[in-house]
mmCIF file of C-alpha atoms in Angstrom:
data_model
loop_
_atom_site.group_PDB
_atom_site.id
_atom_site.type_symbol
_atom_site.label_atom_id
_atom_site.label_comp_id
_atom_site.label_asym_id
_atom_site.label_seq_id
_atom_site.Cartn_x
_atom_site.Cartn_y
_atom_site.Cartn_z
ATOM 1 C CA MET K 8 60.381 88.859 110.505
ATOM 2 C CA LEU K 9 58.780 85.636 110.683
ATOM 3 C CA TRP K 10 57.231 86.534 107.523
ATOM 4 C CA GLU K 11 60.302 86.934 105.846
ATOM 5 C CA ASP K 12 61.963 83.702 107.159
ATOM 6 C CA SER K 13 58.934 81.401 106.296
ATOM 7 C CA PRO K 14 59.202 79.479 102.971
ATOM 8 C CA PRO K 15 57.192 80.616 100.148
ATOM 9 C CA ALA K 16 54.014 79.150 99.712
ATOM 10 C CA SER K 17 53.608 76.421 97.012
ATOM 11 C CA PRO K 18 51.709 77.737 94.026
ATOM 12 C CA SER K 19 48.117 76.581 93.443
ATOM 13 C CA PRO K 20 47.511 73.753 91.325
ATOM 14 C CA SER K 21 45.135 75.497 89.185
ATOM 15 C CA ARG K 22 47.614 78.239 88.698
ATOM 16 C CA GLU K 23 50.568 76.055 87.873
ATOM 17 C CA PRO K 24 52.074 77.037 84.621
ATOM 18 C CA HIS K 25 52.052 74.541 81.745
ATOM 19 C CA PRO K 26 55.273 73.072 80.513
ATOM 20 C CA PRO K 27 56.537 74.085 77.087
ATOM 21 C CA ALA K 28 55.264 71.686 74.240
ATOM 22 C CA PRO K 29 58.021 69.785 72.757
ATOM 23 C CA PRO K 30 58.640 70.582 69.157
ATOM 24 C CA SER K 31 56.364 68.452 66.799
ATOM 25 C CA SER K 32 57.686 66.338 64.042
ATOM 26 C CA LEU K 33 54.593 66.757 62.002
ATOM 27 C CA PRO K 34 54.778 69.068 59.052
ATOM 28 C CA VAL K 35 52.974 72.140 59.734
ATOM 29 C CA LYS K 36 50.554 72.973 56.933
ATOM 30 C CA ASN K 37 51.118 75.841 55.002
ATOM 31 C CA LEU K 38 47.899 77.691 54.524
ATOM 32 C CA ASP K 39 49.235 79.577 51.520
ATOM 33 C CA SER K 40 50.039 76.229 49.764
ATOM 34 C CA GLN K 41 46.813 74.455 50.464
ATOM 35 C CA PRO K 42 45.004 75.117 47.044
ATOM 36 C CA GLN K 43 47.992 73.610 45.172
ATOM 37 C CA GLY K 44 47.636 70.345 46.934
ATOM 38 C CA ASP K 45 44.096 70.094 46.489
ATOM 39 C CA ASP K 46 44.581 70.341 42.686
ATOM 40 C CA LYS K 47 47.250 67.517 42.711
ATOM 41 C CA SER K 48 44.995 65.230 44.766
ATOM 42 C CA ALA K 49 42.078 66.098 42.431
ATOM 43 C CA SER K 50 44.315 65.367 39.286
ATOM 44 C CA ALA K 51 45.437 62.174 41.185
ATOM 45 C CA LEU K 52 41.831 61.042 41.757
ATOM 46 C CA ASP K 53 40.953 61.934 38.340
ATOM 47 C CA LEU K 54 43.778 59.728 36.946
ATOM 48 C CA SER K 55 42.903 56.923 39.217
ATOM 49 C CA HIS K 56 39.139 57.202 38.131
ATOM 50 C CA ASN K 57 40.233 57.300 34.590
ATOM 51 C CA ARG K 58 42.470 54.301 35.046
ATOM 52 C CA GLU K 59 39.672 52.283 36.833
ATOM 53 C CA GLN K 60 37.216 53.364 34.130
ATOM 54 C CA HIS K 61 39.638 52.202 31.337
ATOM 55 C CA VAL K 62 40.240 48.972 33.253
ATOM 56 C CA LEU K 63 36.567 48.511 33.541
ATOM 57 C CA ASP K 64 35.994 49.295 29.955
ATOM 58 C CA LYS K 65 38.617 46.724 28.943
ATOM 59 C CA HIS K 66 37.001 44.221 31.071
ATOM 60 C CA VAL K 67 33.610 45.065 29.593
ATOM 61 C CA LYS K 68 35.042 44.775 26.122
ATOM 62 C CA ARG K 69 36.626 41.502 26.916
ATOM 63 C CA GLN K 70 33.379 40.050 28.457
ATOM 64 C CA MET K 71 31.518 41.344 25.344
ATOM 65 C CA ALA K 72 34.125 39.676 22.977
ATOM 66 C CA ARG K 73 34.048 36.449 24.765
ATOM 67 C CA GLN K 74 30.199 36.611 24.752
ATOM 68 C CA MET K 75 30.294 37.342 20.978
ATOM 69 C CA ALA K 76 32.749 34.454 20.377
ATOM 70 C CA GLU K 77 30.657 32.093 22.471
ATOM 71 C CA GLU K 78 27.467 33.017 20.389
ATOM 72 C CA ALA K 79 29.460 32.545 17.215
ATOM 73 C CA ARG K 80 30.758 29.274 18.222
ATOM 74 C CA ILE K 81 27.192 28.197 19.355
ATOM 75 C CA LEU K 82 25.922 29.354 15.881
ATOM 76 C CA ARG K 83 28.709 27.473 14.130
ATOM 77 C CA LEU K 84 28.078 24.231 16.011
ATOM 78 C CA GLU K 85 24.333 24.611 15.244
ATOM 79 C CA GLU K 86 25.274 25.140 11.424
ATOM 80 C CA GLU K 87 27.526 22.128 11.566
ATOM 81 C CA ARG K 88 24.906 20.057 13.380
ATOM 82 C CA GLN K 89 22.355 20.961 10.772
ATOM 83 C CA ARG K 90 24.739 20.122 7.858
ATOM 84 C CA GLU K 91 25.532 16.756 9.462
ATOM 85 C CA ALA K 92 21.877 16.075 9.785
ATOM 86 C CA ALA K 93 21.260 16.983 6.257
ATOM 87 C CA GLU K 94 24.166 14.839 5.062
ATOM 88 C CA GLU K 95 22.937 11.825 7.204
ATOM 89 C CA ALA K 96 19.657 12.442 5.836
ATOM 90 C CA GLU K 97 20.907 12.376 2.146
ATOM 91 C CA GLU K 98 23.009 9.214 3.026
ATOM 92 C CA LEU K 99 19.879 7.403 4.435
ATOM 93 C CA ASN K 100 17.976 8.550 1.374
ATOM 94 C CA ALA K 101 20.739 7.297 -1.035
ATOM 95 C CA LEU K 102 20.981 3.864 1.069
ATOM 96 C CA ARG K 103 17.264 3.527 1.104
ATOM 97 C CA GLU K 104 17.077 4.118 -2.836
ATOM 98 C CA PHE K 105 20.142 1.920 -3.370
ATOM 99 C CA TYR K 106 18.687 -1.103 -1.301
ATOM 100 C CA THR K 107 15.279 -0.716 -2.906
ATOM 101 C CA THR K 108 16.871 -0.846 -6.362
ATOM 102 C CA LYS K 109 18.991 -3.737 -5.187
ATOM 103 C CA TRP K 110 15.960 -5.623 -3.760
ATOM 104 C CA LYS K 111 14.069 -4.924 -6.985
ATOM 105 C CA LYS K 112 16.723 -6.109 -9.148
ATOM 106 C CA ARG K 113 17.218 -9.186 -6.819
ATOM 107 C CA LYS K 114 13.617 -9.911 -6.938
ATOM 108 C CA THR K 115 13.615 -9.697 -10.810
ATOM 109 C CA ASP K 116 16.654 -11.808 -10.955
ATOM 110 C CA ILE K 117 15.187 -14.398 -8.679
ATOM 111 C CA ASN K 118 12.049 -14.441 -10.855
ATOM 112 C CA GLU K 119 14.065 -14.785 -13.936
ATOM 113 C CA ALA K 120 16.225 -17.664 -12.256
ATOM 114 C CA GLU K 121 13.065 -19.364 -11.168
ATOM 115 C CA ALA K 122 11.688 -19.147 -14.632
ATOM 116 C CA GLU K 123 14.937 -20.434 -16.009
ATOM 117 C CA ALA K 124 15.183 -23.138 -13.532
ATOM 118 C CA ALA K 125 11.510 -24.228 -14.227
ATOM 119 C CA ALA K 126 12.439 -24.122 -18.009
ATOM 120 C CA ALA K 127 15.575 -26.232 -17.424
ATOM 121 C CA ALA K 128 13.578 -28.717 -15.244
ATOM 122 C CA ALA K 129 10.979 -29.053 -17.877
ATOM 123 C CA ALA K 130 13.557 -29.657 -20.616
ATOM 124 C CA ALA K 131 15.301 -32.308 -18.260
ATOM 125 C CA ALA K 132 12.060 -33.948 -17.605
ATOM 126 C CA ALA K 133 11.385 -34.078 -21.296
ATOM 127 C CA ALA K 134 14.786 -35.349 -22.031
ATOM 128 C CA ALA K 135 14.736 -38.015 -19.326
ATOM 129 C CA GLU K 136 11.319 -39.196 -20.538
ATOM 130 C CA ALA K 137 12.707 -39.366 -24.146
ATOM 131 C CA ALA K 138 15.692 -41.267 -22.954
ATOM 132 C CA ALA K 139 13.751 -43.639 -20.909
ATOM 133 C CA LEU K 140 11.325 -44.210 -23.770
ATOM 134 C CA ALA K 141 14.405 -44.843 -26.076
ATOM 135 C CA HIS K 142 15.886 -47.100 -23.446
ATOM 136 C CA ASN K 143 12.771 -48.967 -23.280
ATOM 137 C CA ASN K 144 12.692 -49.360 -27.010
ATOM 138 C CA ALA K 145 16.179 -50.577 -27.165
ATOM 139 C CA ASP K 146 15.684 -52.997 -24.173
ATOM 140 C CA GLU K 147 12.474 -54.316 -26.128
ATOM 141 C CA ASP K 148 14.708 -54.721 -29.313
ATOM 142 C CA PHE K 149 17.296 -56.885 -27.361
ATOM 143 C CA VAL K 150 16.378 -60.173 -26.126
ATOM 144 C CA GLY K 151 18.408 -61.513 -23.127
ATOM 145 C CA PRO K 152 20.071 -60.360 -20.028
ATOM 146 C CA LEU K 153 21.919 -57.250 -19.761
ATOM 147 C CA PRO K 154 25.044 -56.376 -17.550
ATOM 148 C CA PRO K 155 24.830 -53.676 -15.174
ATOM 149 C CA GLN K 156 25.129 -49.990 -16.182
ATOM 150 C CA GLU K 157 28.407 -49.685 -14.244
ATOM 151 C CA ALA K 158 29.985 -52.676 -15.969
ATOM 152 C CA ARG K 159 28.934 -51.236 -19.381
ATOM 153 C CA ASP K 160 30.434 -47.861 -18.419
ATOM 154 C CA ALA K 161 33.716 -49.402 -17.330
ATOM 155 C CA ALA K 162 33.826 -51.583 -20.577
ATOM 156 C CA ALA K 163 33.631 -48.317 -22.531
ATOM 157 C CA LEU K 164 36.752 -47.053 -20.885
ATOM 158 C CA GLN K 165 40.208 -48.197 -22.255
ATOM 159 C CA HIS K 166 42.239 -50.511 -20.074
ATOM 160 C CA TYR K 167 45.949 -50.163 -19.828
ATOM 161 C CA GLY K 168 46.568 -53.286 -18.015
ATOM 162 C CA LYS K 169 46.866 -54.397 -14.471
ATOM 163 C CA ALA K 170 48.889 -53.311 -11.374
ATOM 164 C CA LEU K 171 48.270 -49.572 -12.179
ATOM 165 C CA LEU K 172 47.221 -46.991 -9.625
ATOM 166 C CA PRO K 173 43.564 -45.220 -10.275
ATOM 167 C CA GLY K 174 44.261 -42.781 -13.201
ATOM 168 C CA GLU K 175 47.871 -43.700 -13.527
ATOM 169 C CA GLY K 176 47.343 -45.288 -16.934
ATOM 170 C CA ALA K 177 45.153 -42.355 -18.309
ATOM 171 C CA ALA K 178 47.768 -39.832 -17.096
ATOM 172 C CA MET K 179 50.647 -41.641 -18.768
ATOM 173 C CA ALA K 180 48.573 -42.052 -21.851
ATOM 174 C CA ALA K 181 48.041 -38.286 -22.067
ATOM 175 C CA TYR K 182 51.770 -37.891 -22.529
ATOM 176 C CA VAL K 183 52.006 -40.592 -25.101
ATOM 177 C CA GLN K 184 49.085 -39.058 -27.039
ATOM 178 C CA SER K 185 50.816 -35.790 -27.123
ATOM 179 C CA GLY K 186 53.887 -37.306 -28.287
ATOM 180 C CA GLU K 187 55.966 -36.484 -25.031
ATOM 181 C CA ARG K 188 58.174 -38.579 -22.905
ATOM 182 C CA ILE K 189 56.517 -39.899 -19.724
ATOM 183 C CA PRO K 190 57.949 -38.388 -16.721
ATOM 184 C CA ARG K 191 59.375 -40.511 -14.007
ATOM 185 C CA ARG K 192 59.586 -40.385 -10.175
ATOM 186 C CA GLY K 193 62.146 -37.783 -8.807
ATOM 187 C CA GLU K 194 62.557 -35.856 -11.967
ATOM 188 C CA ILE K 195 61.908 -32.342 -10.923
ATOM 189 C CA GLY K 196 63.020 -29.079 -12.553
ATOM 190 C CA LEU K 197 63.467 -30.355 -15.982
ATOM 191 C CA ALA K 198 60.847 -30.820 -18.845
ATOM 192 C CA SER K 199 60.337 -34.118 -20.296
ATOM 193 C CA ASN K 200 61.999 -33.169 -23.697
ATOM 194 C CA GLU K 201 65.129 -31.710 -21.763
ATOM 195 C CA ILE K 202 65.467 -34.994 -19.848
ATOM 196 C CA ASP K 203 64.897 -37.113 -23.181
ATOM 197 C CA LYS K 204 67.728 -34.938 -24.816
ATOM 198 C CA TYR K 205 70.099 -35.740 -21.760
ATOM 199 C CA GLU K 206 69.277 -39.326 -21.970
ATOM 200 C CA LYS K 207 70.060 -39.398 -25.731
ATOM 201 C CA LEU K 208 73.449 -37.691 -24.785
ATOM 202 C CA GLY K 209 74.057 -40.847 -22.470
ATOM 203 C CA TYR K 210 73.089 -39.421 -19.126
ATOM 204 C CA VAL K 211 71.124 -41.692 -16.786
ATOM 205 C CA MET K 212 68.571 -40.133 -14.381
ATOM 206 C CA SER K 213 68.628 -40.888 -10.803
ATOM 207 C CA GLY K 214 65.177 -42.671 -11.063
ATOM 208 C CA SER K 215 66.771 -45.139 -13.402
ATOM 209 C CA ARG K 216 69.313 -46.578 -11.293
ATOM 210 C CA HIS K 217 67.319 -48.556 -8.892
ATOM 211 C CA ALA K 218 66.685 -52.030 -10.760
ATOM 212 C CA ARG K 219 63.445 -52.911 -9.165
ATOM 213 C CA MET K 220 61.890 -49.352 -9.569
ATOM 214 C CA ASN K 221 63.243 -49.262 -13.020
ATOM 215 C CA ALA K 222 61.670 -52.599 -13.988
ATOM 216 C CA ILE K 223 58.169 -51.557 -12.505
ATOM 217 C CA ARG K 224 58.492 -48.182 -14.470
ATOM 218 C CA GLU K 225 59.269 -50.147 -17.655
ATOM 219 C CA ARG K 226 56.558 -52.554 -17.158
ATOM 220 C CA LYS K 227 53.927 -49.666 -16.695
ATOM 221 C CA GLU K 228 55.276 -47.785 -19.712
ATOM 222 C CA ASN K 229 55.141 -50.750 -21.898
ATOM 223 C CA GLN K 230 51.449 -51.373 -20.716
ATOM 224 C CA VAL K 231 50.591 -47.935 -21.718
ATOM 225 C CA TYR K 232 52.460 -47.923 -25.038
ATOM 226 C CA SER K 233 51.004 -51.397 -25.877
ATOM 227 C CA ALA K 234 47.346 -50.268 -25.018
ATOM 228 C CA GLU K 235 47.904 -47.007 -27.084
ATOM 229 C CA GLU K 236 49.242 -49.096 -29.949
ATOM 230 C CA GLN K 237 46.458 -51.438 -29.776
ATOM 231 C CA ALA K 238 44.007 -48.418 -29.828
ATOM 232 C CA ALA K 239 45.804 -47.040 -32.814
ATOM 233 C CA LEU K 240 45.619 -50.411 -34.675
ATOM 234 C CA ALA K 241 42.146 -50.814 -33.905
ATOM 235 C CA ILE K 242 41.136 -47.344 -35.152
ATOM 236 C CA LEU K 243 43.356 -48.181 -38.462
ATOM 237 C CA LYS K 244 41.540 -51.491 -38.843
ATOM 238 C CA GLN K 245 38.213 -49.869 -38.354
ATOM 239 C CA GLU K 246 39.076 -47.359 -40.906
ATOM 240 C CA ASP K 247 40.203 -50.074 -43.289
ATOM 241 C CA ARG K 248 37.121 -52.026 -42.762
ATOM 242 C CA LYS K 249 35.077 -48.963 -43.564
ATOM 243 C CA GLU K 250 36.855 -48.215 -46.678
ATOM 244 C CA LYS K 251 36.537 -51.899 -47.793
ATOM 245 C CA GLU K 252 32.819 -51.988 -46.995
ATOM 246 C CA GLU K 253 32.499 -48.756 -48.960
ATOM 247 C CA ARG K 254 34.422 -50.309 -52.016
ATOM 248 C CA THR K 255 32.334 -53.370 -51.838
ATOM 249 C CA LEU K 256 29.055 -51.338 -51.723
ATOM 250 C CA ALA K 257 30.195 -49.317 -54.614
ATOM 251 C CA GLU K 258 30.975 -52.488 -56.639
ATOM 252 C CA PHE K 259 27.444 -53.814 -55.787
ATOM 253 C CA ARG K 260 25.831 -50.561 -56.908
ATOM 254 C CA LYS K 261 27.670 -50.764 -60.208
ATOM 255 C CA ILE K 262 26.642 -54.383 -60.780
ATOM 256 C CA VAL K 263 22.873 -53.479 -59.837
ATOM 257 C CA ASP K 264 23.085 -50.260 -62.088
ATOM 258 C CA ARG K 265 24.652 -52.376 -64.883
ATOM 259 C CA THR K 266 22.067 -55.151 -64.591
ATOM 260 C CA LEU K 267 18.759 -53.125 -63.787
ATOM 261 C CA GLY K 268 19.719 -49.721 -65.390
ATOM 262 C CA PRO K 269 21.022 -46.647 -64.093
ATOM 263 C CA GLY K 270 19.353 -45.163 -60.958
ATOM 264 C CA ALA K 271 17.975 -48.443 -59.874
ATOM 265 C CA THR K 272 19.913 -48.328 -56.319
ATOM 266 C CA GLU K 273 18.625 -44.854 -55.578
#
């Protein structure tokens, strides 16, 4: 009876039953549908491979296009460089030809100018020699001292009196010789004939109001008018003297022809 009251013996560890496995959350592969999944993965792999191949082909084509464009650009640059080199060579040849022609022409002009200068110098030397010879002959004909050349040149000029600025008398005489009114100081904006017309109407110019300036102006104008009148009278006297001499000579020829016969005075 002790056997019945004793606790049951513990089971052996090796014989302990395994607990039931929990339900798994992983899908259970269906052996019947396994071939269909393989086809999808294969098609997906083919599609991915085709896409990668397409991308690779596009990349290769792009690289080839870039390479061709670069080669075309290099060829274009080389052609432009050759064309520029040819243009520069043409410009250099044109410049060389231009300057060569210009230098030849300049050399010819220099030679012609030198020849002309030599001819002019020879002509001037001959003229100076002839003038010196004539001057020596004239000096030999004249007996007595001569005034300096400057004094003789000054004596040849016409004098318009004293108290005139250099060239003032000749400038005023130019208006007198052309028959115009001598302009006065301060008369700006009107011609001499217009001022003369206004003065004849009774207007008085501003330069004529100052008594001293007006007196000086009148004195200078009178000097010039007197000198021009004297020159004109001298010309008239010279013409009259010449006509008188011609008449006298004609009378003498008539007397000689009448006395000695016609043609004796020839």
